[in-house]
mmCIF file of C-alpha atoms in Angstrom:
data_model
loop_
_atom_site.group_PDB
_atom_site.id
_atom_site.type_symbol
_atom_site.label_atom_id
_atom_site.label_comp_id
_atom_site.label_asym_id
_atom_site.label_seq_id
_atom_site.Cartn_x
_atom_site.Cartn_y
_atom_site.Cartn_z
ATOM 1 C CA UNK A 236 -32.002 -67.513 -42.582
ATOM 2 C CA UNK A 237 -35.026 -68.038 -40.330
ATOM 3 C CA UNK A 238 -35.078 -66.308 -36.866
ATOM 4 C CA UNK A 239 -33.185 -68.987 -35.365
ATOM 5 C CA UNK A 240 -35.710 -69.498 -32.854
ATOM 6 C CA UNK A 241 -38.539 -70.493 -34.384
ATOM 7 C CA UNK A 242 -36.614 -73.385 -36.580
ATOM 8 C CA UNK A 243 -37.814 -76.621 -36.144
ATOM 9 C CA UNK A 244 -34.545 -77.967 -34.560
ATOM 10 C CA UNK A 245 -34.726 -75.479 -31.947
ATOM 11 C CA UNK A 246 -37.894 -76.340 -30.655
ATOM 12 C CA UNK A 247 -36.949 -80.063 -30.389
ATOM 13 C CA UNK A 248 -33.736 -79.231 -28.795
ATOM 14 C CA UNK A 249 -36.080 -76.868 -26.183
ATOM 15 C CA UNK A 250 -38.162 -79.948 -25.546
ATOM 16 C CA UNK A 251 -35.575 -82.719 -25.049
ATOM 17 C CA UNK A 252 -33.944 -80.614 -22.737
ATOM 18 C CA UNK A 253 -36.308 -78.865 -20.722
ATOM 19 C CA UNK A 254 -39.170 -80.941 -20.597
ATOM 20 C CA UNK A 255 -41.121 -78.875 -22.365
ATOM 21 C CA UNK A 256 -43.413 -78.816 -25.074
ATOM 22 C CA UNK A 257 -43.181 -76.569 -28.447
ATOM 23 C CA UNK A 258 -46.794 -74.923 -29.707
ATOM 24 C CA UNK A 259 -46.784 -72.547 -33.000
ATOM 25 C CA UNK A 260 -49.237 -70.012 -31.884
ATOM 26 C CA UNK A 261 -51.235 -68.541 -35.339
ATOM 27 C CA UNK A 262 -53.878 -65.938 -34.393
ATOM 28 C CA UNK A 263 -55.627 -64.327 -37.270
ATOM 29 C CA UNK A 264 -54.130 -65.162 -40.950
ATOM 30 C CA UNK A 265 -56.604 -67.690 -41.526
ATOM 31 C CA UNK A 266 -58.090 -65.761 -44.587
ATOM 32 C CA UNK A 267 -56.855 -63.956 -47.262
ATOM 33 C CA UNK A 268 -55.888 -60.175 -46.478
ATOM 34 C CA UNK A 269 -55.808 -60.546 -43.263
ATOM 35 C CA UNK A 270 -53.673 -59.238 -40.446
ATOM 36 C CA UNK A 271 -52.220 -61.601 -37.550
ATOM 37 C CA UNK A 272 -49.835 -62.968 -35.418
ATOM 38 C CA UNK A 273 -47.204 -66.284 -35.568
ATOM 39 C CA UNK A 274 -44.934 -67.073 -32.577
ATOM 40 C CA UNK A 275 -43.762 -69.766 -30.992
ATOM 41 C CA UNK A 276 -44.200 -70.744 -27.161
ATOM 42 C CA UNK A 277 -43.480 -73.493 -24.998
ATOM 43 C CA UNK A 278 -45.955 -75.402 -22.215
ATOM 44 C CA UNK A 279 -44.760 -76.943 -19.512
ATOM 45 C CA UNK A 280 -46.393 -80.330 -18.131
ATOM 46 C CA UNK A 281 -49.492 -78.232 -16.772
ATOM 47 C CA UNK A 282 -50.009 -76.999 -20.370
ATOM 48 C CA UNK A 283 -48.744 -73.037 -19.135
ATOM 49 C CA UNK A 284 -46.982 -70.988 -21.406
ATOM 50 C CA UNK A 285 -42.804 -71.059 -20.157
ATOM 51 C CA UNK A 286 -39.943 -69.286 -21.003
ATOM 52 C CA UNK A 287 -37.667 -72.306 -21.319
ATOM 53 C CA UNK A 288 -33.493 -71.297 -20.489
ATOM 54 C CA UNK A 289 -31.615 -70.116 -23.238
ATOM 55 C CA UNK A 290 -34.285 -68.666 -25.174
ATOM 56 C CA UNK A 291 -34.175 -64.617 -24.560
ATOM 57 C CA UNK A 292 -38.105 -64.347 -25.879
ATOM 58 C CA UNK A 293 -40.649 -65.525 -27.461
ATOM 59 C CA UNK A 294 -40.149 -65.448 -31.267
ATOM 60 C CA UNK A 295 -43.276 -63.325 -31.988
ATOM 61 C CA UNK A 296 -43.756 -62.134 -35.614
ATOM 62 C CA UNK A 297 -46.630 -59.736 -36.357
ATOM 63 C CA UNK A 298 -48.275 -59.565 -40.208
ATOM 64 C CA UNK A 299 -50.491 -56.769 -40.908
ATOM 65 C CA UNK A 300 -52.383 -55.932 -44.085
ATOM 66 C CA UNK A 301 -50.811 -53.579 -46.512
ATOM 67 C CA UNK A 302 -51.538 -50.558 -45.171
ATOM 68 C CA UNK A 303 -50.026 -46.883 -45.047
ATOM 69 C CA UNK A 304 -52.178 -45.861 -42.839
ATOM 70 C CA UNK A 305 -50.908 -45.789 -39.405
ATOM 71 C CA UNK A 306 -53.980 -45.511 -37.127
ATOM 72 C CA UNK A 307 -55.673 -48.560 -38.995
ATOM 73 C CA UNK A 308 -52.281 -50.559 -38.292
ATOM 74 C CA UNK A 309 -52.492 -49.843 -34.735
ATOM 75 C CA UNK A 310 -55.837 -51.218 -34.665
ATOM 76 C CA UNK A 311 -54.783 -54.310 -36.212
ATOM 77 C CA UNK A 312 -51.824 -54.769 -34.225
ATOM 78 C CA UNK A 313 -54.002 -53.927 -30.519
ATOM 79 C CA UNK A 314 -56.215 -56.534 -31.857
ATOM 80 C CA UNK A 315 -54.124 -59.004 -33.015
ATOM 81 C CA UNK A 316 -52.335 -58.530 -29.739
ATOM 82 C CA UNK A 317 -55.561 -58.966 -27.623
ATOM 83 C CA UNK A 318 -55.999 -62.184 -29.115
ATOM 84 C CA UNK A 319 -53.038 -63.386 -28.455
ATOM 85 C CA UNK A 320 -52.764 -62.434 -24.701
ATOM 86 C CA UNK A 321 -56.355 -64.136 -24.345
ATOM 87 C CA UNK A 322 -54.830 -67.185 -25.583
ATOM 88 C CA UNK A 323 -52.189 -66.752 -23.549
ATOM 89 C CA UNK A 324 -54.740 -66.472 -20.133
ATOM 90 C CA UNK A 325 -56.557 -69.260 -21.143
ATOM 91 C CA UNK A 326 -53.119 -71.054 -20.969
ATOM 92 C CA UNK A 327 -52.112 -69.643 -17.952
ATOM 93 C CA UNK A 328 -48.384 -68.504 -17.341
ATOM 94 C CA UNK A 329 -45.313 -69.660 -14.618
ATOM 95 C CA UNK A 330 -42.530 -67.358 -14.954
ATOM 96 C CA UNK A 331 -41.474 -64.775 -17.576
ATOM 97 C CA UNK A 332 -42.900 -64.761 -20.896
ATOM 98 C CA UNK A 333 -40.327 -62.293 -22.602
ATOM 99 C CA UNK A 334 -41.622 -60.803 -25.860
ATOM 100 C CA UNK A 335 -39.107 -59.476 -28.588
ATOM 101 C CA UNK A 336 -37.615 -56.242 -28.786
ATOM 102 C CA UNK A 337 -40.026 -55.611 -32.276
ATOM 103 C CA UNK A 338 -42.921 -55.619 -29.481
ATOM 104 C CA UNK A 339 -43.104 -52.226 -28.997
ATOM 105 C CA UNK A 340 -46.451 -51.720 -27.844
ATOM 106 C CA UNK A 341 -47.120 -54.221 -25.124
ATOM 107 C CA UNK A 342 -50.677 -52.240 -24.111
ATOM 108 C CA UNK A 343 -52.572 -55.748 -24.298
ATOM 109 C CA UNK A 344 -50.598 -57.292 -21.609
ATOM 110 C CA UNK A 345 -50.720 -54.310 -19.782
ATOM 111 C CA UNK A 346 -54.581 -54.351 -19.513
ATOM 112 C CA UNK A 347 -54.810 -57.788 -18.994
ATOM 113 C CA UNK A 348 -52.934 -57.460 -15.442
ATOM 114 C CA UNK A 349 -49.258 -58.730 -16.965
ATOM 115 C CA UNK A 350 -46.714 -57.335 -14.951
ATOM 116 C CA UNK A 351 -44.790 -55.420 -18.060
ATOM 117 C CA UNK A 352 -40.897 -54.799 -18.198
ATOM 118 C CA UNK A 353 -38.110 -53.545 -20.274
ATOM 119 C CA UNK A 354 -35.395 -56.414 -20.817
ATOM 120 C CA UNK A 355 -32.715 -55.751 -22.490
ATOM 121 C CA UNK A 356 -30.965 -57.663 -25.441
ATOM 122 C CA UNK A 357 -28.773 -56.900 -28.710
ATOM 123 C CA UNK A 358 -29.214 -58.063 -32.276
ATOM 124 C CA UNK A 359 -25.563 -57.886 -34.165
ATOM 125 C CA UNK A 360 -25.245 -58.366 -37.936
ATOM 126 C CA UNK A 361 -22.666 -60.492 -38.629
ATOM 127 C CA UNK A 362 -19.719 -60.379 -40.595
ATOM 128 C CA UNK A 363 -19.726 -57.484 -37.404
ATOM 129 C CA UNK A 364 -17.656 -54.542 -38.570
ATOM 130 C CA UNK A 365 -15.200 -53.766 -35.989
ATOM 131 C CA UNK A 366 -14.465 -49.950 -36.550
ATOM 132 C CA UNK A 367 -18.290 -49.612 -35.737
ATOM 133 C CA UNK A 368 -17.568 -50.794 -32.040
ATOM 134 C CA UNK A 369 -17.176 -48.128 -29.291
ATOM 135 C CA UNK A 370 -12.844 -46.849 -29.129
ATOM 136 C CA UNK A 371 -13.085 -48.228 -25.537
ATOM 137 C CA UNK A 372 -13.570 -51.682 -27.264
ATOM 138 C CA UNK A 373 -11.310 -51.267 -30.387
ATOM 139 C CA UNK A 374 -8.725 -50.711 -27.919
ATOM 140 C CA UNK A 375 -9.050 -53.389 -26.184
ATOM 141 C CA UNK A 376 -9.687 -55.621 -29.217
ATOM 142 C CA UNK A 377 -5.976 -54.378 -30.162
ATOM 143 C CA UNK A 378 -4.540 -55.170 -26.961
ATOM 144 C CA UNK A 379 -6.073 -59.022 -27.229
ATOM 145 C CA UNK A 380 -4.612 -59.253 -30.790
ATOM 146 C CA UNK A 381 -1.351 -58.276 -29.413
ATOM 147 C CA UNK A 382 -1.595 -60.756 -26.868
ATOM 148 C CA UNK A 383 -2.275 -63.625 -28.937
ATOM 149 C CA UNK A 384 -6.038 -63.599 -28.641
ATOM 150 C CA UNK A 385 -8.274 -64.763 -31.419
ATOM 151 C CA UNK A 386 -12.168 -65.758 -30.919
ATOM 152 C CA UNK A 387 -13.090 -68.322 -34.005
ATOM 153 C CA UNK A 388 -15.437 -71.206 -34.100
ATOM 154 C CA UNK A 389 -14.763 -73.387 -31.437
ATOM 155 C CA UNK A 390 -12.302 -76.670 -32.187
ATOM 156 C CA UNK A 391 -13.983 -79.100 -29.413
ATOM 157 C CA UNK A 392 -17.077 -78.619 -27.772
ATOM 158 C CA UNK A 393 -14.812 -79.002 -24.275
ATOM 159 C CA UNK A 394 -13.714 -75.331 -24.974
ATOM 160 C CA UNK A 395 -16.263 -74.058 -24.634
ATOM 161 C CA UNK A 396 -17.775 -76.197 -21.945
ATOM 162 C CA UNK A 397 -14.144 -75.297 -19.785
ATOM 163 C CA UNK A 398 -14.902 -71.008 -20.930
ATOM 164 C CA UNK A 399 -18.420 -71.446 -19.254
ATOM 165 C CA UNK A 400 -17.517 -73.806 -16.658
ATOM 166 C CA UNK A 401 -15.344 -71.096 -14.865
ATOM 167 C CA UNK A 402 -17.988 -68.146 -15.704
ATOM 168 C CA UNK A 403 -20.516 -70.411 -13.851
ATOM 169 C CA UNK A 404 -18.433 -70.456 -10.864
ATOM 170 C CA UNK A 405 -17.148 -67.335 -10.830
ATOM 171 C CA UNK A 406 -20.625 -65.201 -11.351
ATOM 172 C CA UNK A 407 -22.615 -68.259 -9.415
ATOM 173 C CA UNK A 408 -25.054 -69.599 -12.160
ATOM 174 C CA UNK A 409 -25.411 -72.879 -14.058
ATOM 175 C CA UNK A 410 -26.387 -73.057 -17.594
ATOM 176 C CA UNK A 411 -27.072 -76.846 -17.034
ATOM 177 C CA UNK A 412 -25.185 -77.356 -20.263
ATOM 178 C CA UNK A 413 -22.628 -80.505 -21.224
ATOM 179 C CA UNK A 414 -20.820 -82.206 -24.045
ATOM 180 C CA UNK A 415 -24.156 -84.550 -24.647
ATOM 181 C CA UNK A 416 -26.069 -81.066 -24.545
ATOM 182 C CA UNK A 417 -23.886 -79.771 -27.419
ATOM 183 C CA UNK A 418 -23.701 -82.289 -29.323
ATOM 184 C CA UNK A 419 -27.780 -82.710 -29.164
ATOM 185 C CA UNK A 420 -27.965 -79.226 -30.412
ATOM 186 C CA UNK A 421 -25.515 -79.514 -33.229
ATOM 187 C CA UNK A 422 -27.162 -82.362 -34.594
ATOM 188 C CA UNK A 423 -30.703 -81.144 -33.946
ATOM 189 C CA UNK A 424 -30.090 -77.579 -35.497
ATOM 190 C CA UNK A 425 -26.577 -77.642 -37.756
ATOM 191 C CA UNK A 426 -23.538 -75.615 -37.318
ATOM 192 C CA UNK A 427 -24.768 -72.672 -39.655
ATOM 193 C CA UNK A 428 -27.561 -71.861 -36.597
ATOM 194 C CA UNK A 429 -25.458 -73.634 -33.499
ATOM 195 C CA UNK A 430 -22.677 -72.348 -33.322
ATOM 196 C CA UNK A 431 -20.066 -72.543 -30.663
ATOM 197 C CA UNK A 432 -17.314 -69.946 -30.324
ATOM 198 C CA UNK A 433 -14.401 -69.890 -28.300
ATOM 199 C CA UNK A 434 -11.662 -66.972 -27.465
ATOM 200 C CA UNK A 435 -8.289 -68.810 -28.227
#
């Protein structure tokens, strides 16, 4: 499957709900043999480059040439990267503009004045195997099972509204998400990339 992300479902989901607009970002890859950059942004109504909720980053995927030689893929990637952040500047910005974790060189935005940050996120390959979670968390996996506990794909999407309904009050945030919400995104994107999971 696609990086979830960047599928075309997605996008319109992002724009229905958040007023925003979608913009597939190419820079280089125009000719043959030639190194580049795809990703996928968002503008808001004064045409500035958003992260819109529920998105952790940017979907940013980099293409060099086939290379072994490390130095020369540096230079295409600080290139490449340079371009991009131009674009970027000639867009203007409001807010944070998180790039993946695969960005590991973010010297571009650094030199153009972007204030640069580590986030934090975690990528999980599913079917997860359990015995590769910490003991701490086996443990407590055990204890759930014992209890009566099983997370599964969720029956109603008013499970899973209820689960976050009490997190938002408890931690003091609001996802701004409801049943219409849901239901937008499940038809928009499927169930294979929206899915909703509930602990029963």
């Amino acid at each position: 499957m696609p990086c979830p992300l960047t599928l075309d479902g997605w996008l319109t989901f992002n724009e229905d709900r958040w007023n925003v607009t979608a913009h597939r970002v190419r820079i280089g890859l125009d000719e043959s043999d030639k190194s580049g950059f795809i990703a996928v942004g968002y503008l808001d109504r004064k045409g500035r480059y958003v992260l819109p909720p529920m998105n952790p980053h940017w979907p940013v995927a980099f293409h060099p040439t086939p290379t072994q030689i490390i130095s020369r893929r540096e230079h295409q990637w600080l290139e490449n990267a340079s371009n991009l952040v131009e674009h970027m500047l000639a867009h203007g910005t409001r807010g944070t503009v998180a790039l993946p974790p695969e960005v590991t060189d973010p010297r571009p935005w650094v030199w153009a004045g972007f204030q640069v940050r580590a986030l934090f996120t975690y990528y999980i390959d599913f079917p997860y195997e359990v015995r590769q979670a910490h003991s701490g968390v086996r443990k407590q996996i055990r204890r759930a099972i014992r209890s009566g506990l099983s997370a599964r794909p969720a029956d109603r999407a008013e499970d899973v509204l209820e689960c976050l309904y009490e997190t938002e009050s408890r931690q003091g945030f609001d996802l701004q998400l409801d049943h219409e919400t849901l239901k937008h995104g499940l038809q928009l994107i499927g169930p294979d990339a929206f899915r909703l999971y509930v602990c029963y």
